[in-house]
Amino acid sequence: MKLDLNRTGRVLGTILLVYFAAACGSDDSSGENTVEAAFVVTPGVRLVTVTGAQAKQPLTLVDGSGRRLITLIADDDGNAVFSPISEEHIVLETGTGAAPPTGRGFTLPAGDGYVIRDESTDPIEASEPFRVLGRDDLPDEALYEGQVLNGVPWQIIGGVLDGHSVEEGVNYLEMRDGTLLSAMVRFPDPRFYGDGPYPTVIELSGYDPSNPRSPEPGSLIAGAFGYATVGVNLRGTGCSGGVFDVFSSAEQADGYDLIEIVARQPWVLHNHVGMVGLSYAGNTQLYVGSTQPPSLAGLAAMSVIEDSWQMAWPGGIYNAGFTKQWIEERERQSSGGQGWTRDRIEAGDTVCEANQALRAQSVGFEAFVRALESRPGDADDRDLSKLVGSINRPVFLTGAWQDEQTGPRFATMIDQFSGPGKKRFVLANGHHPDGYSGHNLSRWYEFLDLYVAKRVPRLLQLVRDVLPSELESNFGVPLDLDPDRFADLDDSQYEEALARWESEPAVTVDFEVGMGDPENALGAPVERFSAQFDEFPPADVEAWRLYLAGGGSLTDQAPAEEGADRFTFDGDIGLVGYANEGGFNFIRPTFELNLDWQPTADGKGLSYLTEPLAEDFVIAGSGHADLWLRSESSEAALEIVLSEVTPDGDEVRIQNGVLRAGFPVDEERSDDLTLQILYDADAFEPVPVDQWVLVRVPIFPVAHPLRSGSQLRVQINTPGGDLPLWFFENRDPGGDDIGYNIGHGGSVASSIVLPVLPAGAIDVPVERPICGALRGQPCRGYEPLDNAPS
C-alpha cells in the first residue's frame, strides 16, 4: 500500500479545523460573516449533491434552525452527496467507499432553509438557503412534456430489426433534480404489430435494463407479446447518473417521473404505461406504484420482497448469504461500473461517461446494512408492507413460498394491497425464477392486455410457436402457454373480457408445482392442482394448535406433566445451506439441482412428530411457535422447521421461521396466526438466563397439503442448514456447549399454531408427489432425532 503522507495530513488538518469550528460556534449560525459559495448545490429528493467544490473541502450541512447536521469532506473531484445523517454532528470523508453514518441516524428530511457552508474559511463560504424535496414534491409538468424519446424496432426473436441500429433506442431521461437516467426503448416487431402507437411497459432496476444489446427478460417477453418496452437503469447504476441508494425515496420519485415522461410519448398507446419485471424489477414497481403516478396503468411484479430491513436481518439475525452477496455485488457495480457501461464509454457515449462522475460517492452499503442490528425508524420508507396500501392501480403479483433469494415474507403483505384497482395474486411452492413459467406468463399477458393495451387478450400464434423452446432453454423442459381463455370473444368485447377477469377470485394458490406433468416435465414449474380464494390467508382458515410433548411427540392436548428437552448451540450451522455449487441455477428441474438437505446433528436440535394423520390437512398462511425457553445464555437464536414425513419414509421440507429471542411481538399488528415482531432497538431485551420465558417465533407463510397417513414434523434448532442460500450470522452465546431448554406440558406447555383450511375445502389428489419433485421443497429419507431431556 502506498501511503500519501501529504494527503493524509491535509485531510486530518481539515477535519480538526472543522471540529474546532463546530466546538467553538453555536448551532445558531446567524450573524456570521459569509461569502457566496463557489461550489454548486443541487437539492434532490431527501438528498443534496454538491459539485464544483475543491478537493477535500469540508462542507457542513445546516438545517433551517441553524443546527449543524453533518460535515462531509469532498472527494478528489470536489463532489459530496448528503443523504444519511447521524443524530449527532460528525465529520465524514467521502470518496473512500466507507459506510455512511450508522446506528441511530436518519435520512435527510424534506424541508426549507438548508444551507451548506465551508466553516474552515474566514469569511465562511456558504450557499444560498435551499429546499430539500420530499418524495411527493412534484416538478412542473413541463419536465415531462418537454422530453422526446426515440426507439428501435426489435424482432420477436433475434434482436434489432435489419436496417436499424441499437443506438436508435438509446435515451437519457431527466429527473426532477436534473439527474439523467439511461433508458433503452424498443418497439415491437412492426412486421407483426404494425407501426404503433403501442401498449408500453417499463422495466426499472439496477441490473442491465438499459443495456442496448441485451434486454432483460421482462422486456424481451413483453416485446414478443407486442409491447414497446423502456428499460431504465436506476440512479447510480449502469449509464445513469446520481448515487446508488437501494429503494430510497429518490428512486421512488424517479419512478414517478419516468412514468409521466414515457406516457407522453406519441408512440405510447392510451398515453399510459405499465411496469414489468421479476425480483429487482418487481420490487421497484411496488415502490413506484406507491407514489401514485397518474399515467400508470398497472403493475406486473414477480418474486418481490416485503421489508428491506428484514431481508437483511430475518428474525433479527444478519443474512450472511444471499442478501449479503446481493448488496456487495450492487456496491461493486455502483462504484466500479458494469462491463457494458465501460464498453459504451469506450465507444464514445459521453453522457454515460459524465454520469460516472459521482460514483466515488458510492458508500460501503454492505457495512452500513450490517451495522443496522435493530430496525431504524425510517426503515418504513423502504418497507413495502407500509407502502403498497397506497397503490391505486391494478396489480398482478406472483411469488413462491420457498423463494431462495427474496424469501416468503411478500405473502404477509397481500392483505395490505387495499387501494383502488383490481389486484391478482398467484402463489405457489417454487423458486425465484418461476414467475416466468408458462402458466404465470399466460396470466401476466392477460393482465397486461386488459389493463395496459385495453384489448381482448389473444396471443400471436407465432409467439405460441417459438416461446416454448425459449423457455426450455432456461427451465430445461418445454413449457407451453395456457390456451387463450377469451377465444370466444371478438375484439369488440373488451369490456366483457375485463368483467370476466375481474369477477375471478383475487388469489390463486398453485399446489405441488413440479408434479404437474411428471411424464414430460418432472420437477419443472407446472402445478398439479390449484385453489382460488378472495383473500390470503383465506378467510375460513382455522388455528391448528399442536403441543410439544415428551418422547418427541406432537399432540392436540397439552400434557399435564411438566418437562423439558435440551439442545446445544451449533456454531457452524449458520453458514451452511443446502444448495450445491451451482446455487443460482434454481430455474432448472429439481432433479438437476442435487440438493443436499442434511439432517440435524444429534444434540443440536429437537424433533417432535404427530401420529399419522387421520385426514387431509391443508396449511394456508402464516403460523408461529409459542416456546417456553430456559436459556443458559442471554443470547438465543431459534429456528423452527416444518416438514412432512410420509408413510414411505420420505421427509419433505415445508417451511421455516427464525428469531433472535429478545425481540417481542408487535401486538397491535399481529393476530391469532400471523405474528409481526418489533425490531426496534428499544424493544429488544436480552433473554434472562436460567429462567423460563415465552418466546414467540413467526413461521413464514406457506400453502401445503398434508395427506392422511403422513406425519407433521417440527424441529427446533440453531438457524442454518435448512435453506439453500440464506445463511445466518448467529451470535456466539458463549460456546457450542451452551444449552437451550424447551419446555413441554404443565406451566411450560410449548406449542405451534398453523393455519389450516376446513376439512374438505380442497380436493387433494390421493397419490403423493415423487420425492424430490416439488420445487422449493427438498426431500430426503426420514431420520429420527432423539431429544435429550433436560
XYZ file of C-alpha atoms in Angstrom, residues 29-705:
677
model
C -25.160 30.386 12.597
C -26.967 33.687 12.013
C -24.962 36.883 12.037
C -21.708 35.278 10.900
C -19.602 36.836 8.177
C -20.202 34.817 4.995
C -19.466 34.987 1.281
C -21.240 33.337 -1.629
C -20.095 29.740 -2.172
C -18.192 28.826 -5.319
C -19.430 25.246 -5.233
C -22.748 24.191 -6.802
C -25.594 22.840 -4.645
C -28.290 20.680 -6.270
C -31.119 19.676 -3.925
C -32.889 16.408 -4.635
C -35.402 14.079 -3.020
C -34.160 13.712 0.555
C -30.597 14.306 -0.613
C -28.320 17.150 -1.657
C -25.499 16.950 -4.183
C -22.526 19.309 -4.161
C -20.267 19.607 -7.208
C -17.524 22.040 -8.121
C -16.014 22.174 -4.653
C -12.298 21.957 -4.028
C -10.824 18.540 -3.407
C -11.118 17.713 0.309
C -13.108 20.865 1.021
C -15.120 20.492 4.264
C -18.830 21.030 3.613
C -21.205 21.354 6.545
C -24.950 20.901 6.103
C -27.001 23.183 8.331
C -30.783 22.908 8.642
C -33.319 25.738 8.811
C -32.955 26.064 12.575
C -29.186 26.554 12.340
C -28.333 23.062 13.569
C -25.204 21.520 12.070
C -26.201 18.079 10.806
C -23.053 16.623 9.247
C -19.780 17.690 7.656
C -18.647 15.868 4.537
C -15.132 16.147 3.157
C -15.457 16.444 -0.632
C -13.823 13.736 -2.733
C -10.861 14.257 -5.051
C -13.219 15.629 -7.741
C -14.847 18.128 -5.394
C -18.133 16.219 -5.029
C -20.214 15.293 -1.986
C -23.702 13.830 -1.562
C -25.676 14.379 1.644
C -28.373 11.828 2.486
C -27.812 9.643 5.587
C -27.493 11.830 8.677
C -26.267 10.880 12.147
C -28.184 12.053 15.197
C -25.021 13.783 16.392
C -22.859 16.001 14.207
C -19.924 14.075 12.741
C -17.255 14.633 10.093
C -17.059 12.053 7.321
C -14.584 11.803 4.482
C -16.295 10.862 1.203
C -14.905 9.079 -1.816
C -13.420 6.279 0.274
C -16.221 3.727 -0.103
C -16.730 3.769 3.672
C -20.146 3.160 5.161
C -22.347 6.193 5.879
C -23.367 7.093 9.434
C -24.875 4.094 11.173
C -26.723 3.349 14.336
C -29.203 5.992 15.410
C -29.436 8.115 12.298
C -31.971 9.120 9.678
C -32.353 10.045 6.036
C -32.220 13.763 5.308
C -35.758 15.129 5.833
C -37.544 17.320 3.326
C -37.739 20.955 4.287
C -36.750 24.565 3.657
C -33.871 26.697 4.841
C -30.975 24.277 4.446
C -27.519 25.772 3.849
C -24.141 24.208 3.027
C -21.080 26.016 4.430
C -17.332 25.720 4.500
C -16.631 26.701 8.097
C -12.861 26.373 7.694
C -12.666 29.667 5.777
C -12.838 33.238 7.003
C -15.255 34.574 5.947
C -17.362 31.403 5.823
C -18.238 30.257 2.334
C -21.982 29.494 2.275
C -24.661 28.566 -0.221
C -27.994 30.294 -0.561
C -30.770 28.658 1.501
C -32.483 25.843 -0.385
C -35.275 23.309 -0.063
C -34.728 19.555 0.156
C -37.525 17.828 -1.724
C -39.811 15.173 -0.343
C -40.793 12.137 -2.359
C -44.176 13.649 -3.185
C -42.942 17.157 -4.102
C -43.785 17.155 -7.797
C -41.994 19.155 -10.512
C -43.607 21.361 -13.115
C -45.394 19.380 -15.843
C -43.014 20.936 -18.372
C -40.348 18.457 -17.215
C -42.478 15.621 -18.546
C -43.834 17.293 -21.664
C -40.506 18.531 -22.990
C -38.648 15.225 -23.308
C -38.699 13.204 -26.538
C -37.697 9.536 -26.595
C -36.747 7.528 -29.654
C -36.960 3.770 -30.127
C -35.683 0.975 -32.327
C -37.757 -1.911 -33.755
C -36.884 -5.280 -32.215
C -37.568 -8.694 -33.669
C -39.669 -11.228 -31.770
C -36.608 -13.462 -31.801
C -33.208 -12.265 -32.953
C -32.528 -8.733 -31.792
C -32.657 -5.407 -33.628
C -34.555 -5.391 -36.922
C -32.364 -5.447 -40.036
C -31.517 -1.994 -41.307
C -31.581 -0.412 -37.871
C -29.014 0.293 -35.165
C -29.417 -0.232 -31.429
C -28.264 3.370 -30.982
C -31.676 4.494 -32.222
C -33.157 3.322 -28.926
C -30.597 4.891 -26.560
C -32.038 7.747 -24.487
C -31.353 9.751 -21.339
C -34.271 10.959 -19.226
C -34.030 13.956 -16.905
C -35.401 13.565 -13.378
C -36.780 16.368 -11.188
C -33.336 17.034 -9.633
C -31.579 17.095 -13.009
C -30.145 13.575 -12.781
C -30.055 11.781 -16.140
C -31.149 8.121 -16.223
C -30.176 5.873 -19.110
C -33.041 4.231 -20.997
C -33.338 1.820 -23.893
C -36.539 1.977 -25.945
C -37.528 -0.949 -28.138
C -40.585 -1.123 -30.384
C -42.263 -4.474 -31.079
C -41.610 -6.118 -34.437
C -43.531 -3.943 -36.957
C -43.920 -6.879 -39.343
C -46.407 -8.368 -36.886
C -47.560 -5.445 -34.746
C -47.599 -2.530 -37.184
C -46.237 0.970 -36.733
C -47.852 1.916 -33.438
C -48.845 3.502 -31.196
C -48.021 0.551 -28.949
C -49.013 -0.548 -25.491
C -45.925 0.243 -23.431
C -44.227 -1.101 -20.315
C -41.203 -0.003 -18.275
C -38.645 -2.336 -16.676
C -36.687 -0.494 -13.978
C -33.805 -1.912 -11.942
C -30.135 -1.590 -11.075
C -29.162 -4.548 -13.246
C -28.851 -4.041 -17.035
C -32.297 -2.921 -18.291
C -30.868 -0.076 -20.388
C -28.114 -2.193 -21.946
C -28.794 -1.579 -25.644
C -27.700 -5.026 -26.773
C -29.236 -7.247 -24.130
C -32.833 -6.742 -22.962
C -33.847 -8.051 -19.563
C -36.311 -10.999 -19.567
C -39.397 -8.914 -18.783
C -38.707 -6.550 -21.669
C -37.822 -9.373 -24.036
C -41.055 -11.268 -23.371
C -43.247 -8.156 -23.360
C -41.745 -7.129 -26.692
C -42.616 -10.534 -28.145
C -46.170 -10.011 -26.843
C -46.431 -6.775 -28.852
C -45.381 -4.146 -26.321
C -42.991 -1.263 -26.629
C -40.514 -1.601 -23.779
C -38.479 1.006 -21.924
C -35.587 -0.436 -19.907
C -34.254 2.072 -17.372
C -31.303 1.881 -15.001
C -31.790 3.256 -11.503
C -29.684 6.221 -10.459
C -26.101 5.308 -9.666
C -26.191 2.167 -11.850
C -25.321 1.431 -15.465
C -25.100 4.606 -17.530
C -27.415 6.529 -15.204
C -26.213 9.477 -13.162
C -26.561 10.024 -9.440
C -25.571 7.860 -6.487
C -26.898 4.387 -5.759
C -29.144 4.074 -2.696
C -31.337 0.998 -2.946
C -35.125 1.544 -2.690
C -34.641 5.141 -1.497
C -37.202 7.923 -1.712
C -35.162 9.390 -4.572
C -35.506 6.123 -6.523
C -39.235 6.087 -5.871
C -39.613 9.676 -7.098
C -37.567 8.837 -10.190
C -40.076 6.104 -10.986
C -42.919 8.612 -10.851
C -41.036 10.892 -13.244
C -40.289 8.012 -15.613
C -43.944 7.022 -15.827
C -45.022 10.558 -16.648
C -42.264 11.163 -19.221
C -42.816 7.908 -21.114
C -46.631 8.167 -21.087
C -46.433 11.453 -23.008
C -44.591 9.958 -25.978
C -46.634 9.870 -29.215
C -45.890 6.159 -29.742
C -47.490 5.155 -26.408
C -50.989 3.712 -26.766
C -53.602 5.324 -24.476
C -50.867 7.603 -23.056
C -50.413 5.359 -20.055
C -47.818 2.701 -19.263
C -47.429 -0.467 -17.240
C -44.419 -1.901 -15.467
C -42.933 -5.404 -15.690
C -40.113 -7.403 -14.199
C -39.049 -10.040 -11.703
C -37.053 -9.624 -8.490
C -35.268 -6.238 -8.518
C -37.517 -5.037 -11.344
C -40.509 -6.415 -9.450
C -39.638 -4.580 -6.243
C -39.187 -1.240 -7.978
C -42.702 -1.494 -9.404
C -44.292 -1.595 -5.973
C -42.196 1.313 -4.703
C -43.076 3.362 -7.790
C -46.738 2.400 -7.593
C -46.911 3.757 -4.051
C -46.168 7.266 -5.424
C -49.417 7.104 -7.464
C -48.273 8.304 -10.913
C -51.459 9.338 -12.730
C -50.285 7.812 -16.025
C -49.599 4.365 -14.548
C -51.880 1.652 -15.974
C -50.835 -1.345 -13.876
C -48.011 -3.306 -12.259
C -46.979 -6.869 -13.135
C -44.466 -7.783 -10.427
C -42.869 -11.152 -9.694
C -40.715 -12.541 -6.873
C -40.623 -9.499 -4.607
C -39.556 -8.676 -1.058
C -41.548 -7.107 1.757
C -39.449 -5.141 4.270
C -35.925 -4.429 3.017
C -34.549 -4.408 6.587
C -35.970 -7.866 7.292
C -34.435 -9.120 4.052
C -31.049 -8.239 5.557
C -31.984 -9.209 9.117
C -34.583 -12.020 9.007
C -35.739 -12.622 12.554
C -33.185 -10.039 13.695
C -30.269 -12.243 12.510
C -27.917 -10.989 9.781
C -28.468 -12.709 6.425
C -24.858 -13.523 5.540
C -25.945 -15.472 2.469
C -27.929 -14.168 -0.476
C -28.674 -10.689 0.856
C -25.053 -10.003 1.766
C -23.853 -11.247 -1.613
C -26.503 -9.212 -3.459
C -25.640 -5.982 -1.666
C -21.922 -6.483 -2.227
C -22.474 -7.031 -5.941
C -24.621 -3.886 -6.237
C -21.963 -1.987 -4.281
C -19.224 -3.251 -6.597
C -21.142 -2.344 -9.738
C -22.203 1.100 -8.484
C -18.626 2.068 -7.653
C -16.668 0.203 -10.312
C -19.180 0.194 -13.154
C -20.680 -2.617 -15.210
C -18.999 -4.199 -18.200
C -21.438 -2.873 -20.769
C -21.158 0.679 -19.406
C -17.404 0.600 -19.874
C -17.978 -0.615 -23.431
C -20.297 2.313 -24.132
C -17.857 4.826 -22.717
C -15.052 3.397 -24.830
C -17.369 3.628 -27.857
C -17.909 7.363 -27.246
C -21.028 7.692 -25.085
C -20.102 10.975 -23.409
C -23.302 11.172 -21.350
C -22.657 7.745 -19.861
C -19.100 8.858 -19.074
C -20.226 12.091 -17.428
C -22.777 10.159 -15.392
C -19.967 8.238 -13.700
C -18.710 11.436 -12.043
C -20.473 10.764 -8.743
C -19.561 7.081 -8.499
C -16.850 7.881 -5.959
C -19.688 8.955 -3.650
C -20.976 5.367 -3.524
C -20.744 4.084 0.014
C -19.978 0.805 1.731
C -23.580 -0.292 1.685
C -22.996 -3.813 2.997
C -21.130 -2.481 6.026
C -23.902 0.038 6.551
C -26.654 -2.610 6.422
C -24.690 -4.990 8.640
C -24.444 -2.287 11.304
C -28.233 -1.871 11.456
C -28.688 -4.522 14.128
C -32.051 -3.087 15.060
C -34.598 -1.643 12.700
C -34.156 2.130 12.216
C -37.225 4.327 12.399
C -37.155 5.489 8.797
C -36.913 1.906 7.510
C -40.664 2.334 6.998
C -39.804 4.425 3.924
C -38.494 1.228 2.282
C -40.937 -1.236 3.840
C -43.333 -2.336 1.112
C -45.875 -3.576 3.623
C -46.225 0.066 4.681
C -46.356 1.368 1.082
C -48.448 -0.999 -1.046
C -51.672 0.257 0.507
C -51.090 3.494 -1.441
C -51.044 1.747 -4.821
C -54.180 2.867 -6.674
C -53.783 0.876 -9.877
C -54.297 -2.812 -10.829
C -51.584 -5.199 -9.668
C -50.593 -8.683 -10.814
C -48.122 -10.347 -8.440
C -46.596 -13.825 -8.316
C -44.340 -15.359 -5.691
C -43.027 -18.610 -4.245
C -43.171 -19.677 -0.604
C -39.650 -21.090 -0.781
C -38.067 -18.337 -2.902
C -34.360 -18.919 -2.282
C -33.463 -15.277 -2.912
C -36.189 -12.861 -1.825
C -37.889 -15.205 0.644
C -41.567 -15.694 1.513
C -42.436 -12.585 3.504
C -44.073 -10.969 0.456
C -47.160 -13.045 1.234
C -47.598 -11.395 4.645
C -48.465 -8.093 2.938
C -51.073 -9.332 0.450
C -53.892 -8.048 2.623
C -52.213 -4.618 2.632
C -52.990 -4.046 -1.076
C -56.094 -2.121 -0.088
C -56.101 0.713 -2.631
C -58.295 1.078 -5.722
C -57.604 -1.139 -8.715
C -58.101 -4.868 -9.150
C -55.382 -6.968 -7.517
C -54.474 -10.504 -8.611
C -52.007 -12.831 -6.852
C -50.589 -16.212 -7.890
C -48.851 -18.022 -5.016
C -47.074 -21.372 -5.156
C -44.266 -23.565 -3.933
C -41.209 -22.975 -6.028
C -38.121 -20.973 -6.855
C -37.220 -17.362 -7.581
C -37.334 -17.550 -11.430
C -40.711 -19.334 -11.545
C -42.589 -16.133 -12.284
C -41.626 -16.754 -15.896
C -43.225 -20.199 -16.082
C -45.669 -20.797 -18.913
C -48.683 -20.667 -16.607
C -47.643 -17.422 -14.915
C -46.740 -15.779 -18.208
C -50.193 -16.621 -19.571
C -51.870 -14.746 -16.688
C -49.242 -11.983 -16.925
C -50.095 -11.484 -20.598
C -53.828 -11.385 -19.866
C -53.271 -8.744 -17.207
C -51.158 -6.537 -19.470
C -53.566 -6.790 -22.394
C -56.585 -5.991 -20.243
C -55.134 -3.070 -18.298
C -52.320 -1.630 -20.433
C -53.309 -2.447 -24.032
C -57.042 -2.425 -23.180
C -57.879 -5.197 -25.598
C -59.162 -8.769 -25.551
C -56.132 -10.997 -24.820
C -55.323 -13.021 -27.904
C -51.723 -14.132 -28.292
C -49.984 -14.134 -31.666
C -49.647 -17.722 -32.938
C -46.000 -17.174 -33.853
C -45.260 -16.398 -30.192
C -47.042 -19.581 -29.125
C -44.859 -21.496 -31.567
C -41.470 -20.083 -30.562
C -41.778 -19.238 -26.857
C -41.838 -22.843 -25.516
C -38.405 -23.555 -26.955
C -37.100 -20.305 -25.450
C -38.499 -21.314 -22.063
C -36.975 -24.776 -22.483
C -33.525 -23.257 -22.957
C -33.897 -21.801 -19.440
C -36.130 -24.180 -17.477
C -34.750 -27.351 -19.071
C -38.121 -28.591 -20.384
C -40.600 -27.151 -22.913
C -43.273 -25.096 -21.149
C -46.401 -24.269 -23.121
C -48.510 -21.195 -22.582
C -52.092 -21.710 -21.499
C -54.770 -21.605 -24.230
C -56.425 -18.244 -24.826
C -59.191 -18.046 -22.238
C -61.063 -15.354 -24.164
C -61.112 -17.055 -27.561
C -64.923 -16.940 -27.566
C -64.879 -13.119 -27.589
C -64.165 -10.860 -30.558
C -62.167 -7.636 -30.463
C -65.258 -5.530 -29.745
C -65.968 -7.374 -26.486
C -63.169 -5.903 -24.380
C -65.480 -4.812 -21.566
C -66.868 -8.333 -21.310
C -63.355 -9.799 -21.168
C -62.371 -7.325 -18.433
C -65.508 -8.075 -16.429
C -64.821 -11.795 -16.679
C -61.261 -11.360 -15.392
C -62.340 -9.087 -12.566
C -65.069 -11.493 -11.450
C -62.467 -14.173 -10.683
C -61.107 -14.586 -7.129
C -58.133 -12.388 -6.286
C -55.831 -15.179 -5.111
C -54.786 -18.357 -6.885
C -52.696 -20.860 -4.929
C -50.901 -23.442 -7.063
C -50.057 -26.635 -5.194
C -47.323 -29.192 -5.760
C -45.561 -27.304 -8.522
C -43.104 -29.768 -10.041
C -45.649 -32.594 -10.291
C -47.983 -31.078 -12.868
C -46.585 -33.104 -15.758
C -44.451 -35.897 -14.281
C -44.001 -37.693 -17.608
C -42.673 -34.721 -19.566
C -41.740 -32.017 -17.057
C -40.982 -33.616 -13.698
C -39.571 -31.011 -11.330
C -40.430 -28.137 -13.691
C -42.714 -25.192 -12.805
C -46.020 -26.851 -13.646
C -48.665 -27.013 -10.929
C -50.551 -30.186 -10.038
C -53.729 -28.555 -8.709
C -54.934 -25.093 -7.726
C -57.397 -23.360 -5.461
C -58.863 -19.854 -5.589
C -59.578 -17.518 -2.688
C -60.844 -13.979 -2.288
C -58.034 -13.170 0.129
C -54.909 -14.602 1.724
C -54.772 -16.056 4.230
C -58.192 -17.456 3.272
C -60.994 -16.161 5.445
C -62.011 -19.606 6.637
C -58.636 -20.870 7.895
C -58.676 -22.255 11.413
C -55.921 -22.290 14.008
C -54.471 -25.789 14.442
C -52.541 -25.858 17.709
C -50.232 -28.754 18.475
C -48.358 -29.181 21.755
C -44.823 -30.416 22.257
C -44.713 -33.498 24.484
C -42.194 -35.873 25.969
C -40.674 -38.539 23.756
C -40.661 -36.193 20.756
C -44.393 -36.267 20.108
C -46.836 -33.571 18.955
C -50.312 -33.787 20.454
C -53.653 -31.999 20.239
C -53.786 -31.557 24.019
C -51.207 -30.000 26.328
C -49.572 -32.662 28.532
C -50.379 -32.298 32.199
C -46.902 -33.310 33.262
C -44.245 -30.646 33.010
C -40.963 -31.485 31.295
C -38.274 -30.086 29.030
C -35.839 -31.100 26.299
C -32.385 -29.589 25.716
C -30.232 -28.916 22.660
C -26.968 -27.039 22.340
C -25.863 -24.182 20.146
C -24.381 -25.121 16.777
C -21.681 -22.614 15.916
C -21.084 -23.943 12.403
C -24.574 -24.449 11.016
C -25.431 -20.783 10.436
C -23.274 -20.508 7.316
C -24.491 -23.818 5.865
C -27.069 -24.057 3.069
C -28.280 -27.000 1.046
C -27.603 -25.535 -2.408
C -24.844 -27.105 -4.466
C -22.022 -25.232 -6.187
C -24.437 -24.090 -8.908
C -26.559 -22.491 -6.228
C -28.154 -19.918 -8.508
C -29.346 -22.433 -11.099
C -32.726 -22.957 -9.459
C -34.513 -22.353 -12.750
C -33.706 -25.933 -13.780
C -35.825 -29.016 -12.921
C -35.397 -30.043 -9.292
C -33.657 -33.322 -10.105
C -30.804 -31.448 -11.748
C -30.043 -29.456 -8.579
C -28.659 -32.287 -6.401
C -29.700 -30.529 -3.210
C -28.091 -31.773 -0.016
C -30.531 -31.103 2.820
C -28.728 -32.602 5.781
C -30.430 -33.846 8.974
C -29.845 -32.062 12.262
C -26.887 -33.459 14.203
C -27.568 -35.308 17.450
C -27.852 -32.948 20.385
C -28.017 -29.872 18.132
C -31.782 -29.728 17.791
C -35.112 -31.140 18.887
C -37.716 -33.063 16.907
C -41.440 -33.541 17.501
C -43.756 -35.690 15.408
C -47.518 -36.149 15.220
C -49.181 -39.521 14.951
C -50.161 -40.441 11.362
C -52.917 -38.032 10.368
C -56.416 -39.465 10.127
C -57.476 -36.978 7.450
C -56.038 -34.479 4.999
C -54.925 -31.097 6.326
C -54.132 -28.127 4.079
C -51.918 -25.443 5.599
C -52.577 -21.984 4.114
C -50.975 -18.924 5.683
C -48.510 -17.905 8.376
C -48.088 -19.682 11.685
C -45.958 -19.410 14.780
C -44.376 -21.308 17.626
C -45.043 -20.425 21.247
C -41.958 -21.765 23.003
C -41.181 -21.780 26.681
C -37.422 -21.283 26.720
C -34.941 -21.617 29.579
C -31.638 -20.472 28.129
C -28.158 -20.928 29.533
C -27.112 -17.678 27.828
C -28.657 -14.261 27.302
C -28.156 -14.841 23.580
C -30.518 -17.279 21.842
C -31.313 -17.641 18.127
C -34.049 -20.146 17.294
C -35.253 -21.797 14.101
C -38.487 -23.718 13.562
C -38.564 -26.184 10.642
C -41.775 -27.796 9.382
C -41.687 -30.959 7.298
C -43.927 -33.825 6.238
C -42.946 -37.439 6.910
C -44.725 -39.816 4.548
C -45.647 -43.473 5.135
C -42.925 -44.330 2.606
C -40.269 -42.895 4.928
C -39.643 -39.710 2.943
C -39.340 -36.287 4.567
C -40.431 -33.219 2.573
C -39.474 -29.733 3.744
C -42.435 -27.362 4.077
C -41.327 -24.074 5.665
C -39.342 -22.492 8.487
C -39.148 -19.459 10.746
C -36.294 -17.777 12.646
C -35.968 -15.312 15.513
C -33.302 -13.831 17.744
C -35.027 -14.254 21.073
C -35.475 -10.934 22.839
C -37.396 -9.152 20.087
C -41.047 -9.047 21.213
C -44.302 -9.441 19.312
C -45.940 -6.277 17.996
C -49.361 -6.948 19.472
C -51.061 -4.157 17.530
C -50.055 -5.612 14.162
C -50.394 -9.317 14.989
C -53.355 -11.661 15.041
C -54.067 -15.205 16.202
C -51.972 -16.696 13.395
C -49.600 -14.109 11.920
C -47.054 -12.526 14.242
C -45.280 -9.273 13.484
C -42.144 -8.606 15.539
C -40.895 -5.321 16.985
C -37.261 -4.990 15.875
C -36.668 -1.521 17.337
C -33.559 -1.142 19.483
C -35.660 -0.005 22.420
C -37.845 -3.103 22.198
C -35.078 -5.702 22.473
C -34.453 -7.318 25.845
C -31.713 -9.940 26.357
C -33.012 -13.357 27.299
C -32.967 -13.890 31.087
C -30.554 -16.712 31.968
C -31.922 -19.879 33.570
C -35.454 -18.520 33.720
C -38.497 -19.698 31.842
C -39.623 -17.114 29.283
C -42.184 -17.349 26.474
C -40.619 -16.788 23.043
C -42.971 -16.499 20.082
C -41.332 -17.357 16.751
C -43.131 -16.463 13.485
C -43.288 -19.176 10.822
C -43.143 -17.884 7.259
C -46.323 -18.181 5.152
C -46.873 -21.313 3.094
C -49.569 -23.456 1.499
C -49.076 -27.215 1.619
C -51.315 -30.302 1.740
